CSV table of C-alpha atoms in Angstrom, one decimal:
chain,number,residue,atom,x,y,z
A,22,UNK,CA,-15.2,-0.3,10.0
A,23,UNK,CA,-14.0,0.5,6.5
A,24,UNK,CA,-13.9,4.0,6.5
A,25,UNK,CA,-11.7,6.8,5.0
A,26,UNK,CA,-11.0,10.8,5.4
A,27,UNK,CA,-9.3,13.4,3.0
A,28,UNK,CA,-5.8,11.2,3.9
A,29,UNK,CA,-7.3,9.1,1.1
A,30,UNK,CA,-10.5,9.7,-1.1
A,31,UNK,CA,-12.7,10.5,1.4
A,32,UNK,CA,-14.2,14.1,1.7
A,33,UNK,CA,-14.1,14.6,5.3
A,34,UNK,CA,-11.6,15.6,7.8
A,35,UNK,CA,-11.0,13.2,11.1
A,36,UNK,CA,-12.8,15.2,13.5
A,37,UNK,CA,-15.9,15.7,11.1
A,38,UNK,CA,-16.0,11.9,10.6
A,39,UNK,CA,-15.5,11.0,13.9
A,40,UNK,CA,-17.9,13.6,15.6
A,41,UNK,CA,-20.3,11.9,12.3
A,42,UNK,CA,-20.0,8.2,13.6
A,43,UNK,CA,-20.1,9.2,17.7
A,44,UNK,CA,-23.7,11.8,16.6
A,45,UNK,CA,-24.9,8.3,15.4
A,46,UNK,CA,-24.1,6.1,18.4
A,47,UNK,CA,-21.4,4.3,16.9
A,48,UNK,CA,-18.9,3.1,19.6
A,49,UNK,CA,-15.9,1.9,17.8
A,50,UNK,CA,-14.6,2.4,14.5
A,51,UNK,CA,-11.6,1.8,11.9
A,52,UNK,CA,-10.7,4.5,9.2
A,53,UNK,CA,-8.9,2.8,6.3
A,54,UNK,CA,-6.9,5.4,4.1
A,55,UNK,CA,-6.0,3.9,1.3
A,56,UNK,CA,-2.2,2.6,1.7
A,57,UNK,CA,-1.4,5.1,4.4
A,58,UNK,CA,-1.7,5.8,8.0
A,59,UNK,CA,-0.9,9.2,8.1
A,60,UNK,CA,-4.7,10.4,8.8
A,61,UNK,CA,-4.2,7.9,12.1
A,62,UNK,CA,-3.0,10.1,15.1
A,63,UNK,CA,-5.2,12.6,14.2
A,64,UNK,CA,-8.2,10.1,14.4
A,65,UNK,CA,-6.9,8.1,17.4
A,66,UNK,CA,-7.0,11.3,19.4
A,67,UNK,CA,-10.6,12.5,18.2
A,68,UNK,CA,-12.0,8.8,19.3
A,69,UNK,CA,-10.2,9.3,22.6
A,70,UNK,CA,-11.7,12.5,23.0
A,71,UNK,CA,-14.8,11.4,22.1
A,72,UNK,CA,-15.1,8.3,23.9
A,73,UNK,CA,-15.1,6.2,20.9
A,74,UNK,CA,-12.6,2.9,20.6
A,75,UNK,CA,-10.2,3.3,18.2
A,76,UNK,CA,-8.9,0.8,15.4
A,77,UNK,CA,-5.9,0.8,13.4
A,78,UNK,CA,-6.7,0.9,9.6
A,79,UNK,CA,-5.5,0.8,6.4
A,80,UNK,CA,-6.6,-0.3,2.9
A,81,UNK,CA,-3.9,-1.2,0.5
A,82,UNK,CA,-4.3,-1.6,-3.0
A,83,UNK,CA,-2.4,-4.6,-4.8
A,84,UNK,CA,-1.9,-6.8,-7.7
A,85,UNK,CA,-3.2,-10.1,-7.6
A,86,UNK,CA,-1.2,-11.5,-10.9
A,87,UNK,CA,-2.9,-14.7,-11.7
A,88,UNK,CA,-6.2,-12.8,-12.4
A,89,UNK,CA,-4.0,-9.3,-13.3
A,90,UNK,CA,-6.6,-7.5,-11.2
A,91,UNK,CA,-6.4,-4.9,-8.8
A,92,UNK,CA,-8.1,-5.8,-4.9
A,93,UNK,CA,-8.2,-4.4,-1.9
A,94,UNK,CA,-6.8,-5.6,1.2
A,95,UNK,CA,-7.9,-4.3,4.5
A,96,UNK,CA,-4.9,-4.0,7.7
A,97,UNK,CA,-6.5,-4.4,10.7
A,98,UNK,CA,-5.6,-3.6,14.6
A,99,UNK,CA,-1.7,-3.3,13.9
A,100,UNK,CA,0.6,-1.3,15.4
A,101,UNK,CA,0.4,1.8,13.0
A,102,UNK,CA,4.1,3.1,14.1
A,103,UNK,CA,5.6,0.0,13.4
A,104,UNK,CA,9.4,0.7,11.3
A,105,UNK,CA,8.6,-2.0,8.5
A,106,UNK,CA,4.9,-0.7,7.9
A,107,UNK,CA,6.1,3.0,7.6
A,108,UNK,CA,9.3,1.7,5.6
A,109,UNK,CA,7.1,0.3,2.9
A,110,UNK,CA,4.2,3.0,3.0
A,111,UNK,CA,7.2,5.7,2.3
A,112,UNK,CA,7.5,3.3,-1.4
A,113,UNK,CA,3.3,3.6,-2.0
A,114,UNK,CA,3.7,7.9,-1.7
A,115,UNK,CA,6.5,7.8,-4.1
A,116,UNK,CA,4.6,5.4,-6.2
A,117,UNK,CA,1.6,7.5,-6.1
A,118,UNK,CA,3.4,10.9,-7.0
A,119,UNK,CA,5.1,9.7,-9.9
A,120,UNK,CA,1.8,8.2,-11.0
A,121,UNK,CA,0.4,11.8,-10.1
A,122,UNK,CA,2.7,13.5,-12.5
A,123,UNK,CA,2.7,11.0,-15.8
A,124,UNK,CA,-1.0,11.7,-14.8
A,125,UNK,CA,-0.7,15.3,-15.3
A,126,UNK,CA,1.6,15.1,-17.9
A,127,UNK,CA,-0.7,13.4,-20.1
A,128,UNK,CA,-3.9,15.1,-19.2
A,129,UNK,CA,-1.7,18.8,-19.6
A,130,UNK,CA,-1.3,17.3,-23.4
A,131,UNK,CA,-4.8,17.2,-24.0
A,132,UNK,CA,-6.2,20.2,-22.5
A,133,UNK,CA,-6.6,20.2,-19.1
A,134,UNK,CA,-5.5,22.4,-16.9
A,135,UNK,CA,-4.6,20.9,-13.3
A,136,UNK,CA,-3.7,22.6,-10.3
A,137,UNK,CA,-0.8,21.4,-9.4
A,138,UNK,CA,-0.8,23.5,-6.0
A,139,UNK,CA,-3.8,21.7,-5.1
A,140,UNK,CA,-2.1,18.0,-5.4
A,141,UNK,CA,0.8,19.5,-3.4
A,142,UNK,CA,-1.5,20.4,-0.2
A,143,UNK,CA,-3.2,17.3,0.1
A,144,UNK,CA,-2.9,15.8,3.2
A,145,UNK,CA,-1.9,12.1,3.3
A,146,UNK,CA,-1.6,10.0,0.0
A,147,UNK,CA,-1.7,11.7,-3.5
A,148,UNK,CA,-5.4,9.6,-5.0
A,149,UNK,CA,-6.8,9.3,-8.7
A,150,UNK,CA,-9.8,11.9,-6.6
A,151,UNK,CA,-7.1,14.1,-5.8
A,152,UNK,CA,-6.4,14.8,-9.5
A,153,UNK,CA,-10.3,15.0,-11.1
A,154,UNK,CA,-10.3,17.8,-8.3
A,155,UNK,CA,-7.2,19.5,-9.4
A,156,UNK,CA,-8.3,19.6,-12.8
A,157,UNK,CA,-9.9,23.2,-12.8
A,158,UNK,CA,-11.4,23.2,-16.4
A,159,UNK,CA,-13.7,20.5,-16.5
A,160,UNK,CA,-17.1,20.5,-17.7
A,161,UNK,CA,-18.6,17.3,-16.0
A,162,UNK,CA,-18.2,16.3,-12.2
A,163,UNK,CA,-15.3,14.8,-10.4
A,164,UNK,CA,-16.6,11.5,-10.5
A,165,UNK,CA,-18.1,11.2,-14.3
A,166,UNK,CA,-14.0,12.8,-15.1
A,167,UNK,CA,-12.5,9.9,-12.7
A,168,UNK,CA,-14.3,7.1,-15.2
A,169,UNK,CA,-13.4,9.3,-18.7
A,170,UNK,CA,-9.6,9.6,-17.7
A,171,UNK,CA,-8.5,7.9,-14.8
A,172,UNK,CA,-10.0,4.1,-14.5
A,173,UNK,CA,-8.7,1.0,-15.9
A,174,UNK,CA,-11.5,1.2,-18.5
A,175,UNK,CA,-10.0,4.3,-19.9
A,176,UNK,CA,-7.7,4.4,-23.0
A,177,UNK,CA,-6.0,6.9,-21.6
A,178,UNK,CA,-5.3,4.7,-18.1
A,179,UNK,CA,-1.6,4.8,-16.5
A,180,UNK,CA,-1.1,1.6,-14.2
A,181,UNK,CA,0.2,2.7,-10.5
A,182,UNK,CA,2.9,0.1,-9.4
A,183,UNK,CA,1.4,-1.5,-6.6
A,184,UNK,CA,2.5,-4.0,-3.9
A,185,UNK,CA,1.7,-7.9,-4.9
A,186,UNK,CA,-1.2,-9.2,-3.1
A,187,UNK,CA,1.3,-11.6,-0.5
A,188,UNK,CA,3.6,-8.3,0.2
A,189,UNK,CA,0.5,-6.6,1.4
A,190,UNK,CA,-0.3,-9.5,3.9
A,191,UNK,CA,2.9,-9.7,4.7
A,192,UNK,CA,3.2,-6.2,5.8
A,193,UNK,CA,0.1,-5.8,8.0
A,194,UNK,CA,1.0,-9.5,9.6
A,195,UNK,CA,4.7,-8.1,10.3
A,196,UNK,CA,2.7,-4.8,12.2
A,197,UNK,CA,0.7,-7.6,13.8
A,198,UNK,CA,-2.1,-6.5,12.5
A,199,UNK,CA,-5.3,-9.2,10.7
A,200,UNK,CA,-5.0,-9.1,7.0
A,201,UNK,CA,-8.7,-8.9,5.9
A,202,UNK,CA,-10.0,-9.2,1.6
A,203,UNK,CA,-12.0,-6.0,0.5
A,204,UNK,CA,-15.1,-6.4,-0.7
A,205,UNK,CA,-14.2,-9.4,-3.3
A,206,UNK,CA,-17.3,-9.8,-4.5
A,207,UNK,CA,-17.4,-6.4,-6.1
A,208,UNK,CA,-13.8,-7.0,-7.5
A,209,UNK,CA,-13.8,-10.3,-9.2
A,210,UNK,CA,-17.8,-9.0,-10.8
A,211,UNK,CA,-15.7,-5.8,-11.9
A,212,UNK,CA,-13.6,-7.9,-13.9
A,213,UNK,CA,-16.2,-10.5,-15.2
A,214,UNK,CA,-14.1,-12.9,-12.6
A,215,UNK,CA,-17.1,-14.1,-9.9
A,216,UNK,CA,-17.2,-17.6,-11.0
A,217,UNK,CA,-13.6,-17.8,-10.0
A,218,UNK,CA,-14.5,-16.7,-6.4
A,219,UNK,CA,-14.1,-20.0,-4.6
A,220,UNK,CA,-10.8,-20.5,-6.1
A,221,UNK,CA,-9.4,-16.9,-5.7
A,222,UNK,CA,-10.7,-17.6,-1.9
A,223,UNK,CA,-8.7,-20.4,-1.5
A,224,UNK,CA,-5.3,-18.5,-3.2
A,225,UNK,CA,-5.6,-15.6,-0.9
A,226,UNK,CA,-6.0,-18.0,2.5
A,227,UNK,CA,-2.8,-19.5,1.2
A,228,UNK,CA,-1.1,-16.3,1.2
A,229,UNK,CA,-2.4,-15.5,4.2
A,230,UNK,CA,-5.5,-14.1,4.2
A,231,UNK,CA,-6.7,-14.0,7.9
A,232,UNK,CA,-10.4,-12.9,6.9
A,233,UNK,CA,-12.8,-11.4,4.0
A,234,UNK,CA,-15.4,-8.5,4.1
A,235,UNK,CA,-18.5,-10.4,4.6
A,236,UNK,CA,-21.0,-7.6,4.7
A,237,UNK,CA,-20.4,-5.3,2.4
A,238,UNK,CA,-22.1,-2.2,2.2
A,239,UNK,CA,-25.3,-3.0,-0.4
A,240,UNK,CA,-24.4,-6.7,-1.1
A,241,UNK,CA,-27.3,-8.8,-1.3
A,242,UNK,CA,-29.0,-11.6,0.4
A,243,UNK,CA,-26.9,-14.4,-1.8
A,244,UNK,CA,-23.6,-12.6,-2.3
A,245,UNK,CA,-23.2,-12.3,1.8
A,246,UNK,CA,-24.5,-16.1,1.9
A,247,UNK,CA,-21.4,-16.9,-0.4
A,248,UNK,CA,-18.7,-14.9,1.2
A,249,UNK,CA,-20.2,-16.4,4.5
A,250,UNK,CA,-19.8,-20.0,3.7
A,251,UNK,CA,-16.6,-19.6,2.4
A,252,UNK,CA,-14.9,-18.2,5.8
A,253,UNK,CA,-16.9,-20.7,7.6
A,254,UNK,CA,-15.2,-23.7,5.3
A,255,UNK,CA,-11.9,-21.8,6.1
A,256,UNK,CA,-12.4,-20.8,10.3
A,257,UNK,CA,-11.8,-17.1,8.5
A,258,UNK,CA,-12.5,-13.6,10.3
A,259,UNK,CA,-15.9,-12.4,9.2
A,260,UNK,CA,-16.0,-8.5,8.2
A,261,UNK,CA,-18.5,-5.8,7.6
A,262,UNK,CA,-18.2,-1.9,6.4
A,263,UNK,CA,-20.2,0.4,4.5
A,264,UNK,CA,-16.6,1.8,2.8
A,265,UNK,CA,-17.9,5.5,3.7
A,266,UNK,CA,-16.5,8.2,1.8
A,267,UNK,CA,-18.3,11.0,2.9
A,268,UNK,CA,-22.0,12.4,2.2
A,269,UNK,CA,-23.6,11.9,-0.8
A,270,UNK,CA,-21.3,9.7,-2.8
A,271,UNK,CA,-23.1,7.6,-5.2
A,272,UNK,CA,-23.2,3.7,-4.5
A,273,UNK,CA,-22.4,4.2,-1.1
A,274,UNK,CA,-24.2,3.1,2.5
A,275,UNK,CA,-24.7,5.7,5.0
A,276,UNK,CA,-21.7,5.6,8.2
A,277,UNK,CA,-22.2,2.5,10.5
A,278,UNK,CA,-24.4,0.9,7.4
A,279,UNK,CA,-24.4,-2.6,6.0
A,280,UNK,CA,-26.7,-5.1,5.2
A,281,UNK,CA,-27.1,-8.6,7.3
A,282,UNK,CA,-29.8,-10.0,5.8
A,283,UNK,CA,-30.8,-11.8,8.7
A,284,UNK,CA,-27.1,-13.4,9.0
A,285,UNK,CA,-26.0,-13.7,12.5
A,286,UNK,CA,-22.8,-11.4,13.1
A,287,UNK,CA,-21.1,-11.4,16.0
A,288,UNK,CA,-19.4,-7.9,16.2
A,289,UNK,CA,-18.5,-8.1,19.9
A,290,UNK,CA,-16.2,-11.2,19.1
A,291,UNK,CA,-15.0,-9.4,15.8
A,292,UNK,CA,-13.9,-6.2,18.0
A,293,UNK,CA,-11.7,-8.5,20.2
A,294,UNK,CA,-10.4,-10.1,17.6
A,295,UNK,CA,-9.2,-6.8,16.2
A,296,UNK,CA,-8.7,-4.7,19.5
A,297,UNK,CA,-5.5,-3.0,20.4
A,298,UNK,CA,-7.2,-1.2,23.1
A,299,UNK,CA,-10.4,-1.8,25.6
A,300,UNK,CA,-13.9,-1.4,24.5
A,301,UNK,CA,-16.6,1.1,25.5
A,302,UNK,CA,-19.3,-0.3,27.8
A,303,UNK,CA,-22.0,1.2,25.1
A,304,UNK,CA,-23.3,2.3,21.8
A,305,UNK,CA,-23.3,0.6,18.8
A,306,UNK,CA,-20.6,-1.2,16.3
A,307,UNK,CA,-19.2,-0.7,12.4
């Protein structure tokens, strides 16, 4: 779970993804494009195809005001056609391209030469990845260009307009889908936020929140403990992902990776949970 393609920031297409996570024994898996589903039909018939049991996905990217931080907030097992769900992702690709081109704009002023063509043909939503690509005169890599220009610790950063945190869980819930927190940990320690955790746990449930990502790619052995206890106070979904982007991305786990550290996980009741259709009788979970 936690996954994305080239709909999103990822680097790989849906069949080379989810040939990747069948070669590996995975048997069930989510991809979750950031605010979009368009990458969905396109993995829904590769997992039927190749036996694998497909998960509705989606990772949308809001504003949690109290904090003014940006965090993540995973869709899980809605109905990806639903009216209202495409209604409102129709707003994210218009937000994204205007974003795209004040982007450009600004970049064109200092030098860089972006191919425009290149935003243009990419499939799914218009990402911050998508532009370090389609700048074609760059002397560093795509992700050392992404922290210069494009992050929030950048003095030449343009906000995207964003959905509020309770929109966000209000959409996926209206798909009847599981709203599930993003890898919080990493957020609020982004920000210089983590003592707030408990509290900004206790916000989000009250918005909502049906669940948090427990097991988070490389957390360690206390930061899993804490976002453990906390759904357990709260009778929350417990998550786990390796938020794959495609080989050799820095930071990342492998596909189907996460770390447990010996906590008990009970993926088999998590898939039910989340299911919109049956699961395989084998191979393995993530």
């Amino acid at each position: 779970m936690h996954m994305h393609t080239i709909y999103s920031d990822g680097d790989l297409y849906p069949s080379e993804l989810i040939t990747k996570a069948r070669d590996i024994g995975l048997k069930a898996i989510s991809v979750t494009d950031h605010d979009t589903v368009d990458g969905l039909e396109s993995v829904e018939h590769e997992c039927k195809k190749m036996g694998l049991q497909f998960i509705p996905g989606i990772e949308f990217t809001t504003n949690f005001d109290p904090l003014g931080i940006e965090v993540h907030v995973l869709g899980y097992g809605f109905d990806k056609d639903d009216p209202y769900l495409q209604k409102k992702l129709e707003i994210t690709k218009k937000r994204a391209w205007k974003y795209a081109d004040e982007m450009v704009d600004l970049l064109s002023s200092h030098g860089w030469l972006v191919d425009y063509s290149r935003l243009e043909s990419a499939k799914g939503i218009i990402t911050k990845h998508d532009i370090a690509l389609a700048v074609v005169n760059r002397d560093m890599s795509t992700y050392e260009f992404h922290d210069m220009w494009l992050t929030e610790r950048s003095k030449y950063f343009i906000d995207v307009e964003k959905f509020q945190i309770e929109e966000a869980i209000d959409i996926i819930h209206k798909a009847g889908g599981k709203a599930v927190g993003a890898h919080l940990i990493r957020t609020l320690d982004q920000y210089n936020s983590l003592p707030l955790l408990a509290d900004v746990v206790d916000h989000f449930v009250k918005c909502g929140m049906d669940g948090f990502e427990v097991f988070y790619g490389k957390n360690n052995w206390q930061q899993v403990k804490s976002m453990l206890e906390l759904c357990r106070t709260y009778g929350l979904i417990m998550t786990g992902g390796s938020d794959y982007h495609g080989p050799g991305r820095v930071g990342r786990c492998p596909l189907g990776s996460y770390n447990l550290h010996n906590f008990k996980h009970d993926e088999e009741k998590l898939l039910k949970i989340l299911s919109r259709s049956p699961i395989p009788a084998s191979g393995s979970i993530v």
